PDB file of C-alpha atoms in Angstrom:
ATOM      1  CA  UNK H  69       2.421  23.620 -16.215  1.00 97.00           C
ATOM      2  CA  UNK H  70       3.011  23.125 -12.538  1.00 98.00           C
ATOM      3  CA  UNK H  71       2.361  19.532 -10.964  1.00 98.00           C
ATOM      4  CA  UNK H  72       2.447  19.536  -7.054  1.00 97.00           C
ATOM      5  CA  UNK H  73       1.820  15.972  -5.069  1.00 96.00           C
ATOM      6  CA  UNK H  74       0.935  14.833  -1.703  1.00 96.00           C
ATOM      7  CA  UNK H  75       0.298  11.227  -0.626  1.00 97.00           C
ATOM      8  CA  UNK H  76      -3.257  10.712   1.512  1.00 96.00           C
ATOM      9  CA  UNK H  77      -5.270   8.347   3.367  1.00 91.00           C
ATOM     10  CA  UNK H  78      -4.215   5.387   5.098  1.00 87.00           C
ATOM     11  CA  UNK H  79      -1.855   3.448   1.806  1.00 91.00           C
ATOM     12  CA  UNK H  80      -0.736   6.627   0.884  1.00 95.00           C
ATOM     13  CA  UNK H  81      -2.282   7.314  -2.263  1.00 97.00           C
ATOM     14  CA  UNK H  82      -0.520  10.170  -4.276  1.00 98.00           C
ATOM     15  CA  UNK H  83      -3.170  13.342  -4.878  1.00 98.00           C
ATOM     16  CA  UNK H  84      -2.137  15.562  -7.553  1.00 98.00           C
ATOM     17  CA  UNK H  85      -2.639  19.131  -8.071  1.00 98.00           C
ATOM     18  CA  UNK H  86      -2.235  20.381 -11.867  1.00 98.00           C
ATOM     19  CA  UNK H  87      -1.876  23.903 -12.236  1.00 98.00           C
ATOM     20  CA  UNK H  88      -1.733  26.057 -15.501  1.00 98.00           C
ATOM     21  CA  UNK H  89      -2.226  29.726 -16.527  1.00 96.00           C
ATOM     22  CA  UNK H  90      -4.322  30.543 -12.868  1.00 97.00           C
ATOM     23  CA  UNK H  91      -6.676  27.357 -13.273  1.00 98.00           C
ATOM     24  CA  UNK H  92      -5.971  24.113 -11.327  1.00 98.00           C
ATOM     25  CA  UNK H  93      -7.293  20.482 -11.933  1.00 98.00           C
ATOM     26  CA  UNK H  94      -7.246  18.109  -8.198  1.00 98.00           C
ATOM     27  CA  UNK H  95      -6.835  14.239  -9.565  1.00 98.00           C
ATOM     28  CA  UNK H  96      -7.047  11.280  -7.093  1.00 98.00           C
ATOM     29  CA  UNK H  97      -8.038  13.219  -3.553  1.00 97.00           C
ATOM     30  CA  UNK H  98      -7.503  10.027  -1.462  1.00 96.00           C
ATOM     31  CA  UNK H  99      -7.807  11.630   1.984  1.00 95.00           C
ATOM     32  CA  UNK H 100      -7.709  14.712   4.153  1.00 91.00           C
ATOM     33  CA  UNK H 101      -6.012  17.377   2.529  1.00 92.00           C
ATOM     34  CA  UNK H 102      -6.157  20.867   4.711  1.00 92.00           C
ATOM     35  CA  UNK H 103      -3.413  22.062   2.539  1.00 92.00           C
ATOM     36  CA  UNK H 104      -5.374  21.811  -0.458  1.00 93.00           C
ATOM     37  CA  UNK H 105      -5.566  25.835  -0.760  1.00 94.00           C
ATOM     38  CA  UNK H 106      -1.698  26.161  -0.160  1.00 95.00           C
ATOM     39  CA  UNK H 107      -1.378  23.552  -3.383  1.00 96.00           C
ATOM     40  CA  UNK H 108      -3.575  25.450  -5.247  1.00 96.00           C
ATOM     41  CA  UNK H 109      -2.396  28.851  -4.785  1.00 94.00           C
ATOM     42  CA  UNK H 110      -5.258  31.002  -5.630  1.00 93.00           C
ATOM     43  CA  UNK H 111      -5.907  29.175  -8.673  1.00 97.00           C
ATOM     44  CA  UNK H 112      -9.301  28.274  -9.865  1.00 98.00           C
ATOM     45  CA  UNK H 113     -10.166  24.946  -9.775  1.00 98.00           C
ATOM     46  CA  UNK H 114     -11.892  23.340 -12.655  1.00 98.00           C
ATOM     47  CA  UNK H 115     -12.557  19.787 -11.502  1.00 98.00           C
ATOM     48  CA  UNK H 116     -11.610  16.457  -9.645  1.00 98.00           C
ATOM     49  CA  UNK H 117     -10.510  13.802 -11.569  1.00 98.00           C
ATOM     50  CA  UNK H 118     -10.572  10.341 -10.562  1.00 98.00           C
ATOM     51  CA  UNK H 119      -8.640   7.518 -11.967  1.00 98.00           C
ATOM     52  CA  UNK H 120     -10.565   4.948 -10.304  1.00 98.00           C
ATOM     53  CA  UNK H 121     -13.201   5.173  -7.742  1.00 98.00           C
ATOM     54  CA  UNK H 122     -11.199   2.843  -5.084  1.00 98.00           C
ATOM     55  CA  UNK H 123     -11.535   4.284  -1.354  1.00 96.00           C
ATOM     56  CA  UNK H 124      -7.690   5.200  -1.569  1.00 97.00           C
ATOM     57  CA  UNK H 125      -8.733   7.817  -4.404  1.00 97.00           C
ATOM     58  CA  UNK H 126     -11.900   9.067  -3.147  1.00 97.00           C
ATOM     59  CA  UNK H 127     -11.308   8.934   0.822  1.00 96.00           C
ATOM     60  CA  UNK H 128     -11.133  12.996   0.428  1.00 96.00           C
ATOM     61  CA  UNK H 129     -13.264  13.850  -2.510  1.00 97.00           C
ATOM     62  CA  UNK H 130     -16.326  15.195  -0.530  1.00 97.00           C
ATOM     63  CA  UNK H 131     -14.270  16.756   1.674  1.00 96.00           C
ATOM     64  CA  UNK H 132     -12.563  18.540  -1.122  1.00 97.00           C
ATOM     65  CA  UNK H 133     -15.936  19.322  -2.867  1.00 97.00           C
ATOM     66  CA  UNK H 134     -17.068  21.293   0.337  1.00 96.00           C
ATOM     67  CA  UNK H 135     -14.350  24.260  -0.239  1.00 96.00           C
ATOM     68  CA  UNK H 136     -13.941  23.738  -4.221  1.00 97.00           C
ATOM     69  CA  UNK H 137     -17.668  22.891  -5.042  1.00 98.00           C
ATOM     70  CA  UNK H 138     -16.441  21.692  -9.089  1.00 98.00           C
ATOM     71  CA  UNK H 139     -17.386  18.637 -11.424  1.00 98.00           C
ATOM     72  CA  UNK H 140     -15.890  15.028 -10.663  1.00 98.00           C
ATOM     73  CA  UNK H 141     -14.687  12.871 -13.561  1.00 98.00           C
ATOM     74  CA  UNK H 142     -14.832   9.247 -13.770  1.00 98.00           C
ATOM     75  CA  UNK H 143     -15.410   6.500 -16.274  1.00 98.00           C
ATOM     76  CA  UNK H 144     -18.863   5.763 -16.821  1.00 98.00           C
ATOM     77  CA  UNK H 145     -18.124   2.050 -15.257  1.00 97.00           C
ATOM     78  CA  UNK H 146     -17.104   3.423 -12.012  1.00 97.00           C
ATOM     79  CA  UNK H 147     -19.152   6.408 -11.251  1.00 97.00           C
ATOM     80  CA  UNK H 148     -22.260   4.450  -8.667  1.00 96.00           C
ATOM     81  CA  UNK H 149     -19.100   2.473  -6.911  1.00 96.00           C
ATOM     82  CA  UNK H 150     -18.297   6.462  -4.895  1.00 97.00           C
ATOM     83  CA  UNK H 151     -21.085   5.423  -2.778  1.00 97.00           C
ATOM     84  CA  UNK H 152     -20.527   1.818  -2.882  1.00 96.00           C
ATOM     85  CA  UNK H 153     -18.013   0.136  -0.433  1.00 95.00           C
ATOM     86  CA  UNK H 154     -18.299  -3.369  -2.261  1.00 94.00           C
ATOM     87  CA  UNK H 155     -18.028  -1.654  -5.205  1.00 95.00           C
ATOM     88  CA  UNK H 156     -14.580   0.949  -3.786  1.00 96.00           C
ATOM     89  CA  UNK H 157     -13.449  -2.159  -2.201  1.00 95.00           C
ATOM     90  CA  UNK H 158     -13.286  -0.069   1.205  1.00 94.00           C
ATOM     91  CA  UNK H 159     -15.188  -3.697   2.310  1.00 89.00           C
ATOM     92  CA  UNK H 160     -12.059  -5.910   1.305  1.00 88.00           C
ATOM     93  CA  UNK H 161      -9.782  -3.603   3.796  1.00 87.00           C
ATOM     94  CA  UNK H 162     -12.600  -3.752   6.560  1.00 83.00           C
ATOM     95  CA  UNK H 163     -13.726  -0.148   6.261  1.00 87.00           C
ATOM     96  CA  UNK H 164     -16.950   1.577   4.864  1.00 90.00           C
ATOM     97  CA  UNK H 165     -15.859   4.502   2.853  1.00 93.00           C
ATOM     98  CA  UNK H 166     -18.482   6.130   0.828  1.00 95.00           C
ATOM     99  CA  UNK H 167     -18.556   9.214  -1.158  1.00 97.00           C
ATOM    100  CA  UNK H 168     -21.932  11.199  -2.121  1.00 96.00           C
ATOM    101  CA  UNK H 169     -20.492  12.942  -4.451  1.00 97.00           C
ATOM    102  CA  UNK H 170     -22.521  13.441  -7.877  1.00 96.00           C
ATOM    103  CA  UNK H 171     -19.703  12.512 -10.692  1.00 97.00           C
ATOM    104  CA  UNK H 172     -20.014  12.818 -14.105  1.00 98.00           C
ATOM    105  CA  UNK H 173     -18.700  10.109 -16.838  1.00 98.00           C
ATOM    106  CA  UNK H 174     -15.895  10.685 -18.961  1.00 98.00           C
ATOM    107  CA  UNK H 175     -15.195   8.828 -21.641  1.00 97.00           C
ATOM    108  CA  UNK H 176     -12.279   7.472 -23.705  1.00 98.00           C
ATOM    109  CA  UNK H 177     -11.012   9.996 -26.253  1.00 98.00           C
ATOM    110  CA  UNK H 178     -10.273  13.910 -25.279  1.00 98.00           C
ATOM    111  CA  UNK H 179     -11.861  16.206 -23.599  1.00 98.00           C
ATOM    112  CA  UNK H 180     -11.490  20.202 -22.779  1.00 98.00           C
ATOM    113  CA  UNK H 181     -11.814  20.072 -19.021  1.00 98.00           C
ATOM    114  CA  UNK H 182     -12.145  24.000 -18.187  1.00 97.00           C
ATOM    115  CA  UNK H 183      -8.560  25.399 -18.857  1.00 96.00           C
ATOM    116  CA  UNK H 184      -7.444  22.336 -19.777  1.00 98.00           C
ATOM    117  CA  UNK H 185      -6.817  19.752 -22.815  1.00 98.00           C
ATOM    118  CA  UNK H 186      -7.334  16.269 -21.236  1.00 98.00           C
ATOM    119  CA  UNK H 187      -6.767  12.677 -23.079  1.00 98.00           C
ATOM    120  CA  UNK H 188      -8.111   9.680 -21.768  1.00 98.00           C
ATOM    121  CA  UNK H 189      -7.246   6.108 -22.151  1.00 98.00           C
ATOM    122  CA  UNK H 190      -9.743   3.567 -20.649  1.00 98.00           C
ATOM    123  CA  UNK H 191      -7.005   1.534 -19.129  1.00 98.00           C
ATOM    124  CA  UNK H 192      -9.286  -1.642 -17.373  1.00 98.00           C
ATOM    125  CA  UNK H 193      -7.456  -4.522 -15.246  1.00 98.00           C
ATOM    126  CA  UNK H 194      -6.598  -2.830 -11.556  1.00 98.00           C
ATOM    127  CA  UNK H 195     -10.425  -2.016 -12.045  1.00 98.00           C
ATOM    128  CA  UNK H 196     -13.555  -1.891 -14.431  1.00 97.00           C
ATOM    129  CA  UNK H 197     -13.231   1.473 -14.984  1.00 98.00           C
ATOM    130  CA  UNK H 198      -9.220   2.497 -14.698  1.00 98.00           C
ATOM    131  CA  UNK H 199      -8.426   5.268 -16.868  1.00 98.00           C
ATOM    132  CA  UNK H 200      -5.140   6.835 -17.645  1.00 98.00           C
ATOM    133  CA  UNK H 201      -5.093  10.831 -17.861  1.00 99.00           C
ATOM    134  CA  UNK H 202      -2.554  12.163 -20.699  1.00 98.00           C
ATOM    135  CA  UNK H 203      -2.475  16.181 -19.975  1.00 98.00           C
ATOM    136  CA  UNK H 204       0.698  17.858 -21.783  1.00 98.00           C
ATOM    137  CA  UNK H 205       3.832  15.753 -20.770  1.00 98.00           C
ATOM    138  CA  UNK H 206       2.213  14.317 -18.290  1.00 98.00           C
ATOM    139  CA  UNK H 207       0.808  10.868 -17.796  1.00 99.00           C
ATOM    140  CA  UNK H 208      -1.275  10.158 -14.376  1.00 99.00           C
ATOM    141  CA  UNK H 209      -1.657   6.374 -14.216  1.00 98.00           C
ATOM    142  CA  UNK H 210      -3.343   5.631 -11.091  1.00 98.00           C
ATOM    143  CA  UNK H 211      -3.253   2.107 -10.535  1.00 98.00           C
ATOM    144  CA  UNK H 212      -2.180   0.853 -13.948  1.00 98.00           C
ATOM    145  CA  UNK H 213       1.602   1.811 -14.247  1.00 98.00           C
ATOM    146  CA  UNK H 214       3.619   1.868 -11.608  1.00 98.00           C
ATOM    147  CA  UNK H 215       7.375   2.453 -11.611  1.00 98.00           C
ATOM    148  CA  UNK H 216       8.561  -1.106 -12.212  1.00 98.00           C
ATOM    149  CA  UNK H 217       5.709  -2.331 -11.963  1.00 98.00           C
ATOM    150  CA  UNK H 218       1.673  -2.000 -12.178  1.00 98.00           C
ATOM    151  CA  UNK H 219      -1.154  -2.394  -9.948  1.00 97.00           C
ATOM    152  CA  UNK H 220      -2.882  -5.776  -8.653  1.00 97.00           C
ATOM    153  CA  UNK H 221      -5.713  -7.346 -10.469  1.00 97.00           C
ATOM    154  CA  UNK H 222      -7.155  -9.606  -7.972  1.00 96.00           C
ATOM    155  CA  UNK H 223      -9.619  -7.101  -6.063  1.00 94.00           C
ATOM    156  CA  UNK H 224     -13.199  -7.168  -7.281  1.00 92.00           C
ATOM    157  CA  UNK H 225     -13.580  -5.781 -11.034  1.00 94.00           C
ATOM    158  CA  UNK H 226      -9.938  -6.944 -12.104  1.00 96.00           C
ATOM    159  CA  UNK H 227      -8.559  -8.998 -14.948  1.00 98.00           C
ATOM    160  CA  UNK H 228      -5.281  -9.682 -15.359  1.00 97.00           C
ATOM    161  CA  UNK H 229      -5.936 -10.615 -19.151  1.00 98.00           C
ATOM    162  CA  UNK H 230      -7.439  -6.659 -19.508  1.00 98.00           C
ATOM    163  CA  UNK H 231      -4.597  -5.394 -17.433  1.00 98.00           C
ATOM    164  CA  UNK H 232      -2.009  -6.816 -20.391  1.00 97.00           C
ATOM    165  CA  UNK H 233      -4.073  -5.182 -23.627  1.00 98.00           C
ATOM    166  CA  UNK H 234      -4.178  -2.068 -21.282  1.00 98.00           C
ATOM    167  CA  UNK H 235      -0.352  -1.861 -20.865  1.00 98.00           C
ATOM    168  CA  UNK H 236       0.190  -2.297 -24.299  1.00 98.00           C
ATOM    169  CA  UNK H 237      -2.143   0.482 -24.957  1.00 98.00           C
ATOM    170  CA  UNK H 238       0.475   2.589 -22.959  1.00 98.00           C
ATOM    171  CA  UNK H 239       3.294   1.007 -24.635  1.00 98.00           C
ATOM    172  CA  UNK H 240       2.556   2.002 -27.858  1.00 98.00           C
ATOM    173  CA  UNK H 241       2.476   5.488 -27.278  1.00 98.00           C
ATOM    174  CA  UNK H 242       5.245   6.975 -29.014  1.00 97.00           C
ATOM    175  CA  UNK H 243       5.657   9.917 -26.448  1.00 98.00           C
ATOM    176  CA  UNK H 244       8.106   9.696 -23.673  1.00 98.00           C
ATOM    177  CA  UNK H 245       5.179  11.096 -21.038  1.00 98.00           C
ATOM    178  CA  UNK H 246       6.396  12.028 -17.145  1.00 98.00           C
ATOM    179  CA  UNK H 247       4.377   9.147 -15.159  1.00 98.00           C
ATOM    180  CA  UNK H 248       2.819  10.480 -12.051  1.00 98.00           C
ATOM    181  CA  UNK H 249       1.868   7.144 -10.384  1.00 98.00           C
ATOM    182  CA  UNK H 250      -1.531   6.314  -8.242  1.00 98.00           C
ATOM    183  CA  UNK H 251       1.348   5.080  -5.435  1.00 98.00           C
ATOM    184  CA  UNK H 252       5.058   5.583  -5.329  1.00 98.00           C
ATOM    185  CA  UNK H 253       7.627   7.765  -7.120  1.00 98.00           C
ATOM    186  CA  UNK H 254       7.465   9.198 -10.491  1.00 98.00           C
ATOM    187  CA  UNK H 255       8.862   7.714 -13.825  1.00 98.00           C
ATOM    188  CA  UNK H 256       8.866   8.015 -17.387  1.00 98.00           C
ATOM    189  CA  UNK H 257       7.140   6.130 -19.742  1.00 98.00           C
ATOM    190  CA  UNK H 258      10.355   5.464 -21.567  1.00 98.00           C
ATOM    191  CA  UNK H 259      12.075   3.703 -18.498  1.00 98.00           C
ATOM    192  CA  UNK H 260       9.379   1.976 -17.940  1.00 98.00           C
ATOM    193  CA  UNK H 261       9.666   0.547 -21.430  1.00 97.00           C
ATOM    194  CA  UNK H 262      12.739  -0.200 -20.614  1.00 97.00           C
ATOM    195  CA  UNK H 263      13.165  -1.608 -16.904  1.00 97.00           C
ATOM    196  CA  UNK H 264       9.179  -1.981 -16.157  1.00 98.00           C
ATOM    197  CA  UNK H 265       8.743  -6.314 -16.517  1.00 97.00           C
ATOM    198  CA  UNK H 266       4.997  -6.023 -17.046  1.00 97.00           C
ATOM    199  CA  UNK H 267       5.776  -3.660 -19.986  1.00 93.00           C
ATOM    200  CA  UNK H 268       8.726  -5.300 -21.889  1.00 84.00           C
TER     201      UNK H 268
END
């Protein structure tokens, strides 16, 4: 499995391209991404997946939809707030960012996603509707694990008290996953463990 990564939109949210035996999965498309064919290499795409639906993880998603026309994944929670800037929080950073994009809910538990084996862990406290992806080694955390630290809880639809049962969620996994943050560099689950405060 290949993982490539660019960071988009205006805080730099990391987009991830997941590519495996010709098929590709596009997770967090945060902004303009005209290099989104070179990423995927001829693959064929077999969905979006969203973390969250904050504007910093959607800002590209129709975009994206108009060349690679595939399903969008997001918890159930989170999937009217695409076309809600309350809701995305684009309001709270003076914006409007919308996305009319027709997701479809995915739930805790795992899934087959095309090509793909995909585990997901409803990880609530950044927002409603957070969700951690788990696909082979990998572990793309959007805003709930960050190296050394996690994301903030005081936009609309966070808890802080939901944000600590989600982290030990992700603590007690016993397998030492490659974390491919929302924002920032990439990790391991067992640093984290280690030199993460908000996981010790």
């Amino acid at each position: 499995m290949e993982i490539k990564h660019k960071e988009l939109g205006p805080v730099q949210a990391n987009c991830y391209v997941v590519r495996d035996g010709g098929h590709a999965l596009i997770i967090d498309p945060g902004g303009s991404f005209p290099e989104v064919r070179t990423y995927v290499d001829g693959d064929q795409v077999d969905a979006v997946l969203l973390t969250h639906a904050h504007f910093d993880h959607i800002g590209g998603l129709d975009e994206l939809l108009k060349i690679y026309p595939v399903p969008v994944y997001v918890y159930p929670s989170e999937v009217n707030a695409l076309a809600d800037p309350q809701a995305n929080v684009s309001e709270s950073f003076y914006a409007h960012i919308v996305s009319y994009a027709k997701a479809e809910p995915i739930t805790e538990g795992h899934h087959q996603i095309g090509h793909f084996d995909v585990d997901v862990i409803h990880t609530p406290g950044h927002s409603e509707g957070s969700v951690v992806y788990l696909i082979g080694d990998a572990m793309f955390s959007g805003d709930t694990l960050f190296q050394g630290s996690v994301g903030r809880v005081d936009l609309p639809g966070g808890s802080y008290r939901e944000m600590e049962a989600s982290l030990l969620k992700l603590k007690a996994l016993k397998k030492n996953y490659h974390v491919y943050p929302g924002h920032g560099p990439e990790s391991t689950l067992d640093q984290e463990k280690i030199w993460n405060p908000y996981l010790r």
